[in-house]
XYZ file of C-alpha atoms in Angstrom:
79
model
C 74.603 119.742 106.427
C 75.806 122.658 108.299
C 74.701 126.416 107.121
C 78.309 126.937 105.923
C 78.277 123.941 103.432
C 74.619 125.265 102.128
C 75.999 128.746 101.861
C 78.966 127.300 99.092
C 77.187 124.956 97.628
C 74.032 127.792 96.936
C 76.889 129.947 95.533
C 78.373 126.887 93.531
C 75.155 126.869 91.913
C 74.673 130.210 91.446
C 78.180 130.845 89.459
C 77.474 127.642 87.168
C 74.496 128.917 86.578
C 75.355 132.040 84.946
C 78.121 130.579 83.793
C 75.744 128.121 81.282
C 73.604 130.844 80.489
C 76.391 132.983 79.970
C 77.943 130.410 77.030
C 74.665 130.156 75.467
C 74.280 133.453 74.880
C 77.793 133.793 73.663
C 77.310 130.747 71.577
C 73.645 131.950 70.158
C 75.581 135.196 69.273
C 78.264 133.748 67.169
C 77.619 133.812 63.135
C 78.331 130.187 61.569
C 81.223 130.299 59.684
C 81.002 129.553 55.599
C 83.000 127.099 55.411
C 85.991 128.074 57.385
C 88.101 126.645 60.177
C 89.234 129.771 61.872
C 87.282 133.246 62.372
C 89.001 136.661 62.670
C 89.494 137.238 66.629
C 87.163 140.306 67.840
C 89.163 143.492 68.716
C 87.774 143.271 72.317
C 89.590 140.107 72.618
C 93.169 140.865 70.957
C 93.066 143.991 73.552
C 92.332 141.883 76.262
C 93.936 138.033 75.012
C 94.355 137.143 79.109
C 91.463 138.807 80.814
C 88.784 136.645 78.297
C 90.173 133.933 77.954
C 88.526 131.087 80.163
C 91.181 128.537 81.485
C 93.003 132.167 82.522
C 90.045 133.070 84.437
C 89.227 129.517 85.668
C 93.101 129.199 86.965
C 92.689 132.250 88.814
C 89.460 131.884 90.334
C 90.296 128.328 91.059
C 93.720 129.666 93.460
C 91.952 132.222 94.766
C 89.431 129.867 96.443
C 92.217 127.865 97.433
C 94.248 130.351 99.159
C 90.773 132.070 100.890
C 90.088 128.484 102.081
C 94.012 127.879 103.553
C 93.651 131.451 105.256
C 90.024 130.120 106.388
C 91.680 127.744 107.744
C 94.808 129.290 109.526
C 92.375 131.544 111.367
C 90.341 128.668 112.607
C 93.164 126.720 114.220
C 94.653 129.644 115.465
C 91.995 131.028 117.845
């Protein structure tokens, strides 16, 4: 395995990492609900409805990488 492929996969690791302990301490933090379906929606999250909400986040991280990695790429093959 080459340093490069350590490097990600350390980092891979790393952001699932927190992102696990980051859910259980969201999920530890959340009151059980008495008996209802739906929860009033914090006022942190109706400000910001795009910025925390996950697949939002996960799509962008997710074409970021993508388009890094193409541009890694392009300057590779061009030099």
């Amino acid at each position: 395995m080459s340093l490069y492929m350590i490097l990600l996969t350390i980092i891979g690791v790393v952001i699932v990492g927190g992102a696990l302990i980051y859910t259980l301490m969201i999920g530890k933090g959340q009151k059980a609900v008495d008996g209802e379906f739906d929860a009033s929606v914090s006022d942190p999250v109706k400000r910001h409805s795009y910025l925390r909400n996950p697949i939002f986040l996960t799509y962008i991280i997710v074409i970021s990488l993508a388009l890094l990695y193409v541009l890694y790429e392009v300057i590779q093959h061009r030099y």
